PDB file of N, CA and C in Angstrom:
ATOM      1  N   MET A   1      -5.927  -4.694   6.745  1.00 89.00           N
ATOM      2  CA  MET A   1      -6.660  -5.854   6.608  1.00 89.00           C
ATOM      3  C   MET A   1      -7.719  -5.671   6.099  1.00 89.00           C
ATOM      4  N   THR A   2      -8.323  -6.604   5.260  1.00 90.00           N
ATOM      5  CA  THR A   2      -8.130  -7.003   3.681  1.00 90.00           C
ATOM      6  C   THR A   2      -9.846  -6.819   3.999  1.00 90.00           C
ATOM      7  N   PRO A   3     -10.957  -5.996   3.581  1.00 89.00           N
ATOM      8  CA  PRO A   3     -12.936  -6.307   4.918  1.00 89.00           C
ATOM      9  C   PRO A   3     -12.830  -8.029   4.356  1.00 89.00           C
ATOM     10  N   ASP A   4     -12.896  -8.879   3.624  1.00 91.00           N
ATOM     11  CA  ASP A   4     -13.109 -10.000   4.387  1.00 91.00           C
ATOM     12  C   ASP A   4     -12.302 -10.904   5.201  1.00 91.00           C
ATOM     13  N   GLY A   5     -11.513 -10.059   6.073  1.00 92.00           N
ATOM     14  CA  GLY A   5     -10.774 -10.287   7.252  1.00 92.00           C
ATOM     15  C   GLY A   5      -9.851 -11.821   6.897  1.00 92.00           C
ATOM     16  N   LEU A   6      -9.663 -12.282   5.472  1.00 92.00           N
ATOM     17  CA  LEU A   6      -8.692 -13.094   5.243  1.00 92.00           C
ATOM     18  C   LEU A   6      -7.371 -12.306   5.537  1.00 92.00           C
ATOM     19  N   LYS A   7      -6.508 -11.722   4.767  1.00 92.00           N
ATOM     20  CA  LYS A   7      -5.285 -10.938   4.269  1.00 92.00           C
ATOM     21  C   LYS A   7      -5.475  -9.592   4.965  1.00 92.00           C
ATOM     22  N   ALA A   8      -3.289  -8.958   5.842  1.00 94.00           N
ATOM     23  CA  ALA A   8      -3.435  -8.022   6.283  1.00 94.00           C
ATOM     24  C   ALA A   8      -2.234  -7.158   5.369  1.00 94.00           C
ATOM     25  N   VAL A   9      -2.513  -6.213   5.280  1.00 93.00           N
ATOM     26  CA  VAL A   9      -1.432  -5.679   4.271  1.00 93.00           C
ATOM     27  C   VAL A   9      -0.033  -5.025   5.763  1.00 93.00           C
ATOM     28  N   SER A  10       1.114  -4.819   5.384  1.00 94.00           N
ATOM     29  CA  SER A  10       1.890  -4.342   6.574  1.00 94.00           C
ATOM     30  C   SER A  10       2.823  -2.810   5.471  1.00 94.00           C
ATOM     31  N   ALA A  11       2.650  -1.858   6.370  1.00 92.00           N
ATOM     32  CA  ALA A  11       4.268  -0.746   5.594  1.00 92.00           C
ATOM     33  C   ALA A  11       5.155  -0.480   6.761  1.00 92.00           C
ATOM     34  N   SER A  12       6.952  -1.319   6.351  1.00 93.00           N
ATOM     35  CA  SER A  12       7.336  -1.228   6.572  1.00 93.00           C
ATOM     36  C   SER A  12       8.709  -0.372   7.084  1.00 93.00           C
ATOM     37  N   TYR A  13       9.677   0.107   7.597  1.00 93.00           N
ATOM     38  CA  TYR A  13      10.556   0.021   7.464  1.00 93.00           C
ATOM     39  C   TYR A  13      11.848  -0.222   6.901  1.00 93.00           C
ATOM     40  N   ASP A  14      12.171  -0.905   6.070  1.00 95.00           N
ATOM     41  CA  ASP A  14      12.804  -2.200   6.132  1.00 95.00           C
ATOM     42  C   ASP A  14      12.760  -1.231   3.157  1.00 95.00           C
ATOM     43  N   LYS A  15      11.586  -1.316   3.585  1.00 92.00           N
ATOM     44  CA  LYS A  15      11.110  -0.450   3.126  1.00 92.00           C
ATOM     45  C   LYS A  15      10.502  -2.038   2.287  1.00 92.00           C
ATOM     46  N   THR A  16       9.267  -2.065   2.831  1.00 92.00           N
ATOM     47  CA  THR A  16       8.730  -3.673   2.576  1.00 92.00           C
ATOM     48  C   THR A  16       6.571  -2.549   2.406  1.00 92.00           C
ATOM     49  N   LEU A  17       6.559  -4.000   1.509  1.00 90.00           N
ATOM     50  CA  LEU A  17       5.073  -3.628   2.017  1.00 90.00           C
ATOM     51  C   LEU A  17       4.511  -5.245   1.389  1.00 90.00           C
ATOM     52  N   LYS A  18       3.869  -5.814   2.378  1.00 93.00           N
ATOM     53  CA  LYS A  18       3.805  -7.723   2.770  1.00 93.00           C
ATOM     54  C   LYS A  18       2.350  -8.033   2.786  1.00 93.00           C
ATOM     55  N   LEU A  19       2.015  -8.294   2.172  1.00 92.00           N
ATOM     56  CA  LEU A  19       0.681  -9.120   1.893  1.00 92.00           C
ATOM     57  C   LEU A  19       0.423 -11.165   2.825  1.00 92.00           C
ATOM     58  N   TRP A  20      -0.606 -10.322   3.437  1.00 95.00           N
ATOM     59  CA  TRP A  20      -0.047 -11.267   5.194  1.00 95.00           C
ATOM     60  C   TRP A  20      -1.287 -12.180   4.785  1.00 95.00           C
ATOM     61  N   ASP A  21      -1.197 -14.255   4.827  1.00 94.00           N
ATOM     62  CA  ASP A  21      -2.635 -14.791   5.031  1.00 94.00           C
ATOM     63  C   ASP A  21      -3.097 -14.534   7.156  1.00 94.00           C
ATOM     64  N   LEU A  22      -4.135 -14.033   7.356  1.00 96.00           N
ATOM     65  CA  LEU A  22      -4.476 -14.738   8.433  1.00 96.00           C
ATOM     66  C   LEU A  22      -4.358 -15.794   8.803  1.00 96.00           C
ATOM     67  N   ALA A  23      -4.852 -16.358   8.332  1.00 96.00           N
ATOM     68  CA  ALA A  23      -5.181 -17.450   9.124  1.00 96.00           C
ATOM     69  C   ALA A  23      -3.763 -18.960   8.988  1.00 96.00           C
ATOM     70  N   THR A  24      -2.037 -18.637   8.609  1.00 97.00           N
ATOM     71  CA  THR A  24      -1.372 -19.031   8.566  1.00 97.00           C
ATOM     72  C   THR A  24      -0.742 -18.364   8.859  1.00 97.00           C
ATOM     73  N   GLY A  25      -0.422 -16.638   9.171  1.00 96.00           N
ATOM     74  CA  GLY A  25       0.239 -16.248   9.806  1.00 96.00           C
ATOM     75  C   GLY A  25       1.556 -16.351   8.831  1.00 96.00           C
ATOM     76  N   LYS A  26       1.144 -16.068   7.448  1.00 96.00           N
ATOM     77  CA  LYS A  26       2.457 -16.760   5.990  1.00 96.00           C
ATOM     78  C   LYS A  26       2.211 -15.350   5.775  1.00 96.00           C
ATOM     79  N   GLU A  27       3.754 -15.366   4.736  1.00 94.00           N
ATOM     80  CA  GLU A  27       3.944 -13.468   4.194  1.00 94.00           C
ATOM     81  C   GLU A  27       3.065 -14.604   2.520  1.00 94.00           C
ATOM     82  N   ILE A  28       2.777 -13.997   1.703  1.00 92.00           N
ATOM     83  CA  ILE A  28       2.402 -14.450   1.198  1.00 92.00           C
ATOM     84  C   ILE A  28       2.511 -13.750  -0.333  1.00 92.00           C
ATOM     85  N   ALA A  29       2.702 -11.833  -0.112  1.00 90.00           N
ATOM     86  CA  ALA A  29       4.274 -11.774  -1.411  1.00 90.00           C
ATOM     87  C   ALA A  29       4.471  -9.943  -0.952  1.00 90.00           C
ATOM     88  N   THR A  30       5.468  -9.083  -1.052  1.00 90.00           N
ATOM     89  CA  THR A  30       6.611  -8.626  -1.566  1.00 90.00           C
ATOM     90  C   THR A  30       6.590  -8.226  -2.082  1.00 90.00           C
ATOM     91  N   PHE A  31       6.102  -6.206  -2.252  1.00 87.00           N
ATOM     92  CA  PHE A  31       6.330  -5.150  -2.956  1.00 87.00           C
ATOM     93  C   PHE A  31       7.752  -4.329  -1.679  1.00 87.00           C
ATOM     94  N   ILE A  32       8.753  -4.471  -3.033  1.00 88.00           N
ATOM     95  CA  ILE A  32      10.108  -3.598  -2.261  1.00 88.00           C
ATOM     96  C   ILE A  32       9.667  -1.713  -2.900  1.00 88.00           C
ATOM     97  N   GLY A  33      10.181  -1.007  -1.744  1.00 85.00           N
ATOM     98  CA  GLY A  33       9.529   0.665  -3.340  1.00 85.00           C
ATOM     99  C   GLY A  33      11.336   0.875  -2.720  1.00 85.00           C
ATOM    100  N   ASP A  34      11.155   2.254  -3.097  1.00 85.00           N
ATOM    101  CA  ASP A  34      12.835   2.874  -3.221  1.00 85.00           C
ATOM    102  C   ASP A  34      13.201   3.919  -1.254  1.00 85.00           C
ATOM    103  N   SER A  35      11.400   4.034  -0.839  1.00 88.00           N
ATOM    104  CA  SER A  35      11.963   5.081   0.537  1.00 88.00           C
ATOM    105  C   SER A  35      11.380   3.265   1.477  1.00 88.00           C
ATOM    106  N   PHE A  36      11.002   3.650   2.973  1.00 89.00           N
ATOM    107  CA  PHE A  36      10.650   3.331   4.168  1.00 89.00           C
ATOM    108  C   PHE A  36       9.449   3.221   3.692  1.00 89.00           C
ATOM    109  N   MET A  37       8.237   2.298   4.007  1.00 88.00           N
ATOM    110  CA  MET A  37       6.485   2.978   3.431  1.00 88.00           C
ATOM    111  C   MET A  37       6.142   2.603   5.371  1.00 88.00           C
ATOM    112  N   TYR A  38       5.390   4.112   5.155  1.00 87.00           N
ATOM    113  CA  TYR A  38       4.609   5.188   6.525  1.00 87.00           C
ATOM    114  C   TYR A  38       3.681   4.120   6.430  1.00 87.00           C
ATOM    115  N   SER A  39       3.137   4.193   5.232  1.00 88.00           N
ATOM    116  CA  SER A  39       1.484   3.709   5.184  1.00 88.00           C
ATOM    117  C   SER A  39       1.519   3.318   4.576  1.00 88.00           C
ATOM    118  N   CYS A  40      -0.040   2.046   4.503  1.00 91.00           N
ATOM    119  CA  CYS A  40      -1.343   2.100   3.025  1.00 91.00           C
ATOM    120  C   CYS A  40      -1.994   1.127   3.777  1.00 91.00           C
ATOM    121  N   ALA A  41      -2.491   1.032   2.920  1.00 90.00           N
ATOM    122  CA  ALA A  41      -4.160   1.353   3.153  1.00 90.00           C
ATOM    123  C   ALA A  41      -4.955   0.128   1.659  1.00 90.00           C
ATOM    124  N   VAL A  42      -5.978  -0.722   2.071  1.00 90.00           N
ATOM    125  CA  VAL A  42      -6.291  -1.478   1.413  1.00 90.00           C
ATOM    126  C   VAL A  42      -8.085  -0.977   1.044  1.00 90.00           C
ATOM    127  N   SER A  43      -8.378  -1.110  -0.703  1.00 88.00           N
ATOM    128  CA  SER A  43      -9.210  -1.310  -0.784  1.00 88.00           C
ATOM    129  C   SER A  43     -10.683  -1.958  -0.755  1.00 88.00           C
ATOM    130  N   PRO A  44     -12.021  -1.067  -0.730  1.00 89.00           N
ATOM    131  CA  PRO A  44     -12.679  -1.981  -0.587  1.00 89.00           C
ATOM    132  C   PRO A  44     -13.306  -3.911  -1.383  1.00 89.00           C
ATOM    133  N   ASN A  45     -12.882  -3.800  -2.663  1.00 88.00           N
ATOM    134  CA  ASN A  45     -12.281  -4.523  -3.096  1.00 88.00           C
ATOM    135  C   ASN A  45     -11.758  -6.092  -2.891  1.00 88.00           C
ATOM    136  N   SER A  46     -10.769  -4.874  -2.463  1.00 87.00           N
ATOM    137  CA  SER A  46      -9.363  -6.216  -2.346  1.00 87.00           C
ATOM    138  C   SER A  46      -8.268  -6.034  -2.779  1.00 87.00           C
ATOM    139  N   LEU A  47      -9.226  -4.927  -4.474  1.00 85.00           N
ATOM    140  CA  LEU A  47      -7.450  -5.827  -5.177  1.00 85.00           C
ATOM    141  C   LEU A  47      -6.861  -4.509  -5.551  1.00 85.00           C
ATOM    142  N   THR A  48      -6.260  -3.463  -4.389  1.00 85.00           N
ATOM    143  CA  THR A  48      -5.189  -2.438  -4.847  1.00 85.00           C
ATOM    144  C   THR A  48      -5.558  -2.265  -3.052  1.00 85.00           C
ATOM    145  N   ILE A  49      -3.362  -1.604  -3.124  1.00 87.00           N
ATOM    146  CA  ILE A  49      -3.647  -1.613  -1.535  1.00 87.00           C
ATOM    147  C   ILE A  49      -2.870   0.022  -2.147  1.00 87.00           C
ATOM    148  N   VAL A  50      -3.593   0.869  -1.186  1.00 86.00           N
ATOM    149  CA  VAL A  50      -1.730   2.306  -2.081  1.00 86.00           C
ATOM    150  C   VAL A  50      -1.685   2.393   0.018  1.00 86.00           C
ATOM    151  N   ALA A  51      -0.415   3.441  -0.473  1.00 87.00           N
ATOM    152  CA  ALA A  51       0.549   3.192  -0.028  1.00 87.00           C
ATOM    153  C   ALA A  51       1.383   3.819  -0.213  1.00 87.00           C
ATOM    154  N   GLY A  52       2.298   5.577   1.324  1.00 85.00           N
ATOM    155  CA  GLY A  52       2.825   6.120   1.045  1.00 85.00           C
ATOM    156  C   GLY A  52       4.219   5.875   1.915  1.00 85.00           C
ATOM    157  N   ASP A  53       5.291   5.797   1.176  1.00 84.00           N
ATOM    158  CA  ASP A  53       6.335   6.369   1.291  1.00 84.00           C
ATOM    159  C   ASP A  53       7.334   7.930   2.199  1.00 84.00           C
ATOM    160  N   SER A  54       8.306   6.957   2.452  1.00 85.00           N
ATOM    161  CA  SER A  54       9.108   9.293   3.481  1.00 85.00           C
ATOM    162  C   SER A  54       9.268   9.563   1.592  1.00 85.00           C
ATOM    163  N   SER A  55       9.346   9.057   1.526  1.00 81.00           N
ATOM    164  CA  SER A  55      10.197  10.245  -0.174  1.00 81.00           C
ATOM    165  C   SER A  55       8.723  10.819  -0.741  1.00 81.00           C
ATOM    166  N   GLY A  56       7.590  10.401  -0.176  1.00 78.00           N
ATOM    167  CA  GLY A  56       7.055  11.731  -0.417  1.00 78.00           C
ATOM    168  C   GLY A  56       5.698  10.896  -1.484  1.00 78.00           C
ATOM    169  N   LYS A  57       6.407  10.027  -2.110  1.00 80.00           N
ATOM    170  CA  LYS A  57       4.810   9.003  -3.034  1.00 80.00           C
ATOM    171  C   LYS A  57       4.199   8.681  -2.215  1.00 80.00           C
ATOM    172  N   VAL A  58       3.231   8.576  -3.135  1.00 81.00           N
ATOM    173  CA  VAL A  58       1.811   7.285  -3.127  1.00 81.00           C
ATOM    174  C   VAL A  58       1.846   6.322  -3.892  1.00 81.00           C
ATOM    175  N   HIS A  59       1.838   4.827  -3.754  1.00 83.00           N
ATOM    176  CA  HIS A  59       2.099   4.087  -4.545  1.00 83.00           C
ATOM    177  C   HIS A  59       0.416   3.332  -3.942  1.00 83.00           C
ATOM    178  N   PHE A  60       0.026   3.589  -5.902  1.00 84.00           N
ATOM    179  CA  PHE A  60      -1.325   1.991  -6.267  1.00 84.00           C
ATOM    180  C   PHE A  60      -0.691   1.587  -7.003  1.00 84.00           C
ATOM    181  N   ILE A  61      -1.246  -0.129  -5.458  1.00 83.00           N
ATOM    182  CA  ILE A  61      -0.753  -1.503  -6.102  1.00 83.00           C
ATOM    183  C   ILE A  61      -1.780  -2.392  -6.291  1.00 83.00           C
ATOM    184  N   SER A  62      -1.782  -2.791  -7.170  1.00 84.00           N
ATOM    185  CA  SER A  62      -2.476  -3.729  -7.761  1.00 84.00           C
ATOM    186  C   SER A  62      -2.085  -6.114  -6.806  1.00 84.00           C
ATOM    187  N   VAL A  63      -2.935  -5.329  -6.726  1.00 81.00           N
ATOM    188  CA  VAL A  63      -3.121  -7.218  -5.975  1.00 81.00           C
ATOM    189  C   VAL A  63      -3.882  -8.254  -6.958  1.00 81.00           C
ATOM    190  N   ILE A  64      -3.066  -8.994  -7.906  1.00 78.00           N
ATOM    191  CA  ILE A  64      -3.365  -9.653  -8.454  1.00 78.00           C
ATOM    192  C   ILE A  64      -3.548 -11.473  -8.091  1.00 78.00           C
ATOM    193  N   ASN A  65      -4.016 -12.078  -8.483  1.00 72.00           N
ATOM    194  CA  ASN A  65      -3.246 -13.696  -7.563  1.00 72.00           C
ATOM    195  C   ASN A  65      -2.651 -14.142  -6.571  1.00 72.00           C
ATOM    196  N   ASN A  66      -2.234 -13.266  -5.458  1.00 65.00           N
ATOM    197  CA  ASN A  66      -1.992 -12.118  -4.826  1.00 65.00           C
ATOM    198  C   ASN A  66       0.155 -12.615  -4.540  1.00 65.00           C
ATOM    199  N   GLN A  67      -0.139 -11.308  -6.188  1.00 65.00           N
ATOM    200  CA  GLN A  67       0.818 -10.894  -6.666  1.00 65.00           C
ATOM    201  C   GLN A  67       0.812  -9.515  -5.929  1.00 65.00           C
ATOM    202  N   LEU A  68       1.890  -8.784  -6.458  1.00 60.00           N
ATOM    203  CA  LEU A  68       2.076  -6.937  -5.969  1.00 60.00           C
ATOM    204  C   LEU A  68       2.799  -6.345  -7.155  1.00 60.00           C
ATOM    205  N   SER A  69       1.807  -5.470  -7.627  1.00 62.00           N
ATOM    206  CA  SER A  69       2.510  -5.028  -9.083  1.00 62.00           C
ATOM    207  C   SER A  69       1.779  -3.189  -8.541  1.00 62.00           C
ATOM    208  N   VAL A  70       2.722  -2.400  -9.363  1.00 64.00           N
ATOM    209  CA  VAL A  70       2.567  -0.501  -9.638  1.00 64.00           C
ATOM    210  C   VAL A  70       1.383  -0.909 -10.065  1.00 64.00           C
ATOM    211  N   ILE A  71       0.463   0.010 -10.304  1.00 63.00           N
ATOM    212  CA  ILE A  71      -0.301   0.647 -10.601  1.00 63.00           C
ATOM    213  C   ILE A  71       0.766   2.362 -11.741  1.00 63.00           C
ATOM    214  N   SER A  72       0.461   2.241 -10.354  1.00 58.00           N
ATOM    215  CA  SER A  72       1.099   4.231 -10.751  1.00 58.00           C
ATOM    216  C   SER A  72       1.827   5.173  -9.156  1.00 58.00           C
ATOM    217  N   SER A  73       1.932   5.415  -9.760  1.00 59.00           N
ATOM    218  CA  SER A  73       3.315   6.418  -7.955  1.00 59.00           C
ATOM    219  C   SER A  73       2.980   7.853  -8.726  1.00 59.00           C
ATOM    220  N   LEU A  74       2.557   9.140  -7.911  1.00 59.00           N
ATOM    221  CA  LEU A  74       2.453   9.799  -8.146  1.00 59.00           C
ATOM    222  C   LEU A  74       3.648  10.544  -6.709  1.00 59.00           C
ATOM    223  N   LEU A  75       3.789  11.571  -6.373  1.00 59.00           N
ATOM    224  CA  LEU A  75       4.554  12.146  -6.493  1.00 59.00           C
ATOM    225  C   LEU A  75       4.365  13.660  -6.594  1.00 59.00           C
ATOM    226  N   SER A  76       3.787  14.628  -5.173  1.00 57.00           N
ATOM    227  CA  SER A  76       3.206  16.269  -5.592  1.00 57.00           C
ATOM    228  C   SER A  76       4.475  17.599  -4.720  1.00 57.00           C
ATOM    229  N   VAL A  77       4.458  17.847  -4.836  1.00 57.00           N
ATOM    230  CA  VAL A  77       5.396  19.331  -4.295  1.00 57.00           C
ATOM    231  C   VAL A  77       4.964  20.942  -4.374  1.00 57.00           C
ATOM    232  N   ILE A  78       4.263  21.648  -4.951  1.00 59.00           N
ATOM    233  CA  ILE A  78       3.610  23.003  -4.641  1.00 59.00           C
ATOM    234  C   ILE A  78       3.843  23.765  -3.567  1.00 59.00           C
ATOM    235  N   ASN A  79       4.885  24.418  -3.930  1.00 59.00           N
ATOM    236  CA  ASN A  79       5.321  25.859  -3.440  1.00 59.00           C
ATOM    237  C   ASN A  79       6.485  24.623  -1.711  1.00 59.00           C
ATOM    238  N   ASN A  80       6.989  23.623  -1.581  1.00 60.00           N
ATOM    239  CA  ASN A  80       7.731  22.921  -1.933  1.00 60.00           C
ATOM    240  C   ASN A  80       7.232  23.100   0.160  1.00 60.00           C
ATOM    241  N   LYS A  81       5.557  22.589   0.288  1.00 59.00           N
ATOM    242  CA  LYS A  81       4.073  21.936   0.792  1.00 59.00           C
ATOM    243  C   LYS A  81       4.046  21.103   0.210  1.00 59.00           C
ATOM    244  N   LEU A  82       4.352  19.817   1.107  1.00 56.00           N
ATOM    245  CA  LEU A  82       3.198  18.453   1.896  1.00 56.00           C
ATOM    246  C   LEU A  82       2.043  18.966   2.056  1.00 56.00           C
ATOM    247  N   SER A  83       0.718  18.167   0.867  1.00 57.00           N
ATOM    248  CA  SER A  83      -0.381  18.080   0.586  1.00 57.00           C
ATOM    249  C   SER A  83      -0.859  16.802   1.091  1.00 57.00           C
ATOM    250  N   VAL A  84      -2.214  16.746   2.004  1.00 58.00           N
ATOM    251  CA  VAL A  84      -3.334  15.312   2.020  1.00 58.00           C
ATOM    252  C   VAL A  84      -4.100  15.786   0.745  1.00 58.00           C
ATOM    253  N   ILE A  85      -4.053  14.968  -0.366  1.00 58.00           N
ATOM    254  CA  ILE A  85      -5.964  14.271  -0.794  1.00 58.00           C
ATOM    255  C   ILE A  85      -6.100  13.047   0.143  1.00 58.00           C
ATOM    256  N   SER A  86      -7.717  13.482   0.394  1.00 56.00           N
ATOM    257  CA  SER A  86      -7.861  12.181   0.725  1.00 56.00           C
ATOM    258  C   SER A  86      -9.678  11.991   0.374  1.00 56.00           C
ATOM    259  N   SER A  87     -10.315  10.806  -0.040  1.00 52.00           N
ATOM    260  CA  SER A  87     -11.516  10.707  -0.511  1.00 52.00           C
ATOM    261  C   SER A  87     -12.603  10.127   0.119  1.00 52.00           C
ATOM    262  N   PHE A  88     -13.632   9.793  -0.426  1.00 50.00           N
ATOM    263  CA  PHE A  88     -14.028   8.922   0.147  1.00 50.00           C
ATOM    264  C   PHE A  88     -15.294   9.490  -0.453  1.00 50.00           C
ATOM    265  N   ILE A  89     -15.899   7.932  -0.575  1.00 54.00           N
ATOM    266  CA  ILE A  89     -17.350   8.145  -1.509  1.00 54.00           C
ATOM    267  C   ILE A  89     -19.020   8.189  -0.310  1.00 54.00           C
ATOM    268  N   ASP A  90     -19.415   9.275  -1.660  1.00 48.00           N
ATOM    269  CA  ASP A  90     -20.611  10.184  -0.352  1.00 48.00           C
ATOM    270  C   ASP A  90     -21.786   8.908  -0.547  1.00 48.00           C
TER     271      ASP A  90
END
């Protein structure tokens, strides 16, 4: 959910990431990936969605004018191990 509580984002097995208007319940925008989406999170300013998919990619998706567009995608495999990276504003 966006910090203002007006929109929500869903990650799905059908390879989509969807932006929803919570007041109307209608879909605003859809991003279609190459693999099914495991998770997603919205930035504090609601301008970026970070989503993880089943191929191990992390997608950084821009939300401008209710349009979803990929800023970048990241895939890193080190020594055949999966790694988790997280950050927090201290």
